[in-house]
Amino acid sequence: MADPADGTPRRPVLSVSARKIKDNAADWHNLMMKWERLNDDGFTTANKIVNMKISEQKCLKSAEDYSDLMFLRHSLVLCIHCFQTKIQLKMEKLSSTTKGICDLEKFHHGAGSCTAPLFHTWPTAYFYEVSLKLSEMYKKELQLKQTIVQEIAHSANQDLMMVYLSSWLYQPYLDNSSKLLLEAMLLETGHRQC
């Protein structure tokens, strides 16, 4: 359908629930990109700490080296705090919001009746399932990173520190399906085109 005034096609007007789910999908994308950026920054800092600890084991440490190491440890702790407060909690809120939309839909249409999908094929409940699954993955990954920060600070074993770095970099709790789920959500809500 084209607007006769300017000749441009009109987009269909989305319901409030559909608009909120579409906004949530965009928020998921933005939060996951921020997570990746912070993960890279955290890995760089953790790598510096490990390298300093390894070189510290080889030679006598100076007061300046110790001060640098303490600064890097503090930076890594702040990075973890940033993960937690600015990203993971927002991810949980997105899941909660989507759950609220599902509950509202059940209230309006009854628990037994099947409603038409808000977008192409996904029922509203599937947006919640995907959101919850992503949120749980990131929550577990955050807990791992908090443990890694504590362990790197106290470990003297070079091999063990390398395992911690690898775990930080490769994020074992974020499986390949996380990116696929995000892309599917973006495609379903119209943020991505086929």
Short mmCIF file of C-alpha atoms in Angstrom, two decimals:
data_model
loop_
_atom_site.label_atom_id
_atom_site.label_comp_id
_atom_site.label_asym_id
_atom_site.label_seq_id
_atom_site.Cartn_x
_atom_site.Cartn_y
_atom_site.Cartn_z
CA MET A 1 0.00 0.00 0.00
CA ALA A 2 1.54 3.34 -1.02
CA ASP A 3 0.95 6.71 0.56
CA PRO A 4 -0.45 8.87 -2.26
CA ALA A 5 1.27 11.98 -0.87
CA ASP A 6 4.84 10.77 -1.25
CA GLY A 7 4.67 7.50 -3.16
CA THR A 8 6.52 5.50 -0.47
CA PRO A 9 5.18 2.18 0.75
CA ARG A 10 3.68 2.22 4.22
CA ARG A 11 4.72 -0.20 6.87
CA PRO A 12 1.96 -1.96 8.74
CA VAL A 13 1.18 -0.52 12.15
CA LEU A 14 2.37 -2.91 14.85
CA SER A 15 0.43 -3.61 18.02
CA VAL A 16 1.96 -2.44 21.29
CA SER A 17 3.05 -6.00 22.10
CA ALA A 18 4.59 -6.51 18.66
CA ARG A 19 6.43 -3.16 18.90
CA LYS A 20 7.82 -4.09 22.33
CA ILE A 21 9.00 -7.50 21.11
CA LYS A 22 10.60 -5.90 18.06
CA ASP A 23 12.36 -3.37 20.32
CA ASN A 24 13.49 -6.21 22.60
CA ALA A 25 15.03 -8.03 19.63
CA ALA A 26 17.01 -4.90 18.75
CA ASP A 27 18.04 -4.52 22.40
CA TRP A 28 19.26 -8.15 22.44
CA HIS A 29 21.41 -7.42 19.40
CA ASN A 30 22.90 -4.29 20.98
CA LEU A 31 23.57 -5.97 24.33
CA MET A 32 25.24 -8.97 22.69
CA MET A 33 27.50 -6.64 20.68
CA LYS A 34 28.41 -4.72 23.86
CA TRP A 35 29.11 -8.03 25.62
CA GLU A 36 31.54 -9.02 22.86
CA ARG A 37 33.33 -5.68 23.09
CA LEU A 38 33.63 -5.93 26.87
CA ASN A 39 34.72 -9.56 26.57
CA ASP A 40 37.58 -8.50 24.29
CA ASP A 41 38.60 -5.72 26.70
CA GLY A 42 38.44 -8.10 29.66
CA PHE A 43 40.52 -10.69 27.84
CA THR A 44 43.18 -8.09 27.01
CA THR A 45 43.38 -7.08 30.67
CA ALA A 46 43.41 -10.68 31.92
CA ASN A 47 46.15 -11.50 29.41
CA LYS A 48 48.27 -8.59 30.72
CA ILE A 49 47.79 -9.82 34.28
CA VAL A 50 48.84 -13.36 33.37
CA ASN A 51 51.88 -12.11 31.44
CA MET A 52 52.93 -9.93 34.37
CA LYS A 53 52.50 -12.83 36.80
CA ILE A 54 54.59 -15.10 34.57
CA SER A 55 57.36 -12.53 34.25
CA GLU A 56 57.09 -11.87 37.99
CA GLN A 57 57.85 -15.54 38.63
CA LYS A 58 61.00 -15.32 36.49
CA CYS A 59 62.55 -12.28 38.11
CA LEU A 60 62.29 -10.24 41.25
CA LYS A 61 59.32 -7.94 41.12
CA SER A 62 59.70 -4.24 41.71
CA ALA A 63 57.22 -2.06 43.58
CA GLU A 64 56.22 -0.50 40.26
CA ASP A 65 55.45 -3.91 38.71
CA TYR A 66 53.36 -4.80 41.74
CA SER A 67 51.47 -1.51 41.47
CA ASP A 68 50.81 -2.14 37.75
CA LEU A 69 49.57 -5.65 38.53
CA MET A 70 47.20 -4.35 41.20
CA PHE A 71 45.88 -1.70 38.79
CA LEU A 72 45.22 -4.37 36.13
CA ARG A 73 43.45 -6.60 38.66
CA HIS A 74 41.27 -3.66 39.66
CA SER A 75 40.51 -2.93 35.97
CA LEU A 76 39.45 -6.53 35.43
CA VAL A 77 37.14 -6.43 38.45
CA LEU A 78 35.55 -3.24 37.11
CA CYS A 79 35.10 -4.92 33.72
CA ILE A 80 33.24 -7.79 35.41
CA HIS A 81 31.09 -5.31 37.31
CA CYS A 82 30.27 -3.62 34.00
CA PHE A 83 29.30 -7.01 32.52
CA GLN A 84 26.95 -7.61 35.41
CA THR A 85 25.27 -4.26 35.85
CA LYS A 86 25.02 -2.95 32.33
CA ILE A 87 24.45 -6.06 30.31
CA GLN A 88 23.37 -9.21 32.13
CA LEU A 89 20.76 -7.48 34.27
CA LYS A 90 19.34 -5.79 31.16
CA MET A 91 19.18 -9.21 29.49
CA GLU A 92 17.19 -10.54 32.44
CA LYS A 93 14.87 -7.54 32.19
CA LEU A 94 14.29 -8.24 28.48
CA SER A 95 13.27 -11.80 29.36
CA SER A 96 10.99 -10.53 32.10
CA THR A 97 9.35 -8.02 29.74
CA THR A 98 8.75 -10.72 27.14
CA LYS A 99 7.25 -12.97 29.83
CA GLY A 100 4.92 -10.11 30.74
CA ILE A 101 3.78 -9.83 27.13
CA CYS A 102 3.08 -13.58 27.07
CA ASP A 103 1.10 -13.34 30.31
CA LEU A 104 -0.88 -10.38 28.97
CA GLU A 105 -1.66 -12.28 25.78
CA LYS A 106 -2.85 -15.30 27.80
CA PHE A 107 -5.04 -13.01 29.88
CA HIS A 108 -6.63 -11.40 26.83
CA HIS A 109 -7.11 -14.56 24.79
CA GLY A 110 -7.44 -17.22 27.46
CA ALA A 111 -4.91 -19.91 28.29
CA GLY A 112 -6.34 -22.51 25.94
CA SER A 113 -6.85 -20.48 22.80
CA CYS A 114 -4.18 -20.14 20.17
CA THR A 115 -3.44 -16.61 19.00
CA ALA A 116 -2.06 -15.55 15.65
CA PRO A 117 1.68 -14.85 15.60
CA LEU A 118 2.59 -11.18 15.99
CA PHE A 119 5.14 -11.43 13.18
CA HIS A 120 5.80 -14.16 10.61
CA THR A 121 5.70 -17.54 12.33
CA TRP A 122 6.79 -17.33 15.96
CA PRO A 123 4.16 -17.33 18.68
CA THR A 124 4.82 -14.84 21.48
CA ALA A 125 5.80 -17.64 23.86
CA TYR A 126 8.70 -18.60 21.58
CA PHE A 127 10.16 -15.08 21.88
CA TYR A 128 10.12 -15.62 25.63
CA GLU A 129 11.75 -19.06 25.35
CA VAL A 130 14.56 -17.66 23.19
CA SER A 131 15.02 -14.64 25.45
CA LEU A 132 15.16 -16.82 28.56
CA LYS A 133 17.63 -19.25 26.96
CA LEU A 134 19.94 -16.39 25.92
CA SER A 135 19.67 -14.79 29.35
CA GLU A 136 20.60 -18.05 31.09
CA MET A 137 23.62 -18.56 28.80
CA TYR A 138 24.94 -15.09 29.59
CA LYS A 139 24.24 -15.50 33.31
CA LYS A 140 26.36 -18.68 33.42
CA GLU A 141 29.10 -17.01 31.40
CA LEU A 142 29.14 -14.06 33.80
CA GLN A 143 29.50 -16.44 36.76
CA LEU A 144 32.42 -18.13 35.00
CA LYS A 145 34.12 -14.79 34.40
CA GLN A 146 33.71 -13.84 38.06
CA THR A 147 35.39 -17.12 39.02
CA ILE A 148 38.18 -16.59 36.48
CA VAL A 149 38.92 -13.14 37.95
CA GLN A 150 39.28 -14.65 41.43
CA GLU A 151 41.38 -17.58 40.23
CA ILE A 152 43.75 -15.53 38.07
CA ALA A 153 44.40 -13.26 41.04
CA HIS A 154 45.56 -16.18 43.20
CA SER A 155 47.02 -18.70 40.76
CA ALA A 156 50.74 -19.20 40.33
CA ASN A 157 50.45 -22.12 37.89
CA GLN A 158 51.21 -20.96 34.34
CA ASP A 159 49.25 -23.77 32.66
CA LEU A 160 46.21 -23.11 34.80
CA MET A 161 46.33 -19.39 34.03
CA MET A 162 46.38 -20.24 30.30
CA VAL A 163 43.27 -22.38 30.77
CA TYR A 164 41.57 -19.43 32.49
CA LEU A 165 42.50 -17.16 29.59
CA SER A 166 41.17 -19.68 27.07
CA SER A 167 37.93 -19.99 29.00
CA TRP A 168 37.56 -16.21 29.04
CA LEU A 169 38.22 -15.89 25.32
CA TYR A 170 36.09 -18.80 24.07
CA GLN A 171 33.12 -18.30 26.43
CA PRO A 172 32.07 -21.96 26.81
CA TYR A 173 28.57 -21.17 28.12
CA LEU A 174 27.70 -19.17 25.01
CA ASP A 175 27.17 -21.93 22.50
CA ASN A 176 26.85 -21.40 18.77
CA SER A 177 23.07 -21.39 19.02
CA SER A 178 23.15 -17.97 20.74
CA LYS A 179 24.06 -16.15 17.53
CA LEU A 180 21.65 -18.29 15.53
CA LEU A 181 18.81 -17.56 17.96
CA LEU A 182 19.55 -13.84 17.81
CA GLU A 183 19.62 -13.82 14.00
CA ALA A 184 16.38 -15.81 13.87
CA MET A 185 14.74 -13.33 16.24
CA LEU A 186 15.97 -10.39 14.14
CA LEU A 187 14.69 -12.06 10.97
CA GLU A 188 11.33 -12.87 12.54
CA THR A 189 10.81 -9.28 13.75
CA GLY A 190 11.81 -7.72 10.44
CA HIS A 191 15.19 -6.31 11.53
CA ARG A 192 16.88 -8.60 9.01
CA GLN A 193 15.73 -9.42 5.51
CA CYS A 194 15.92 -12.83 3.84
#
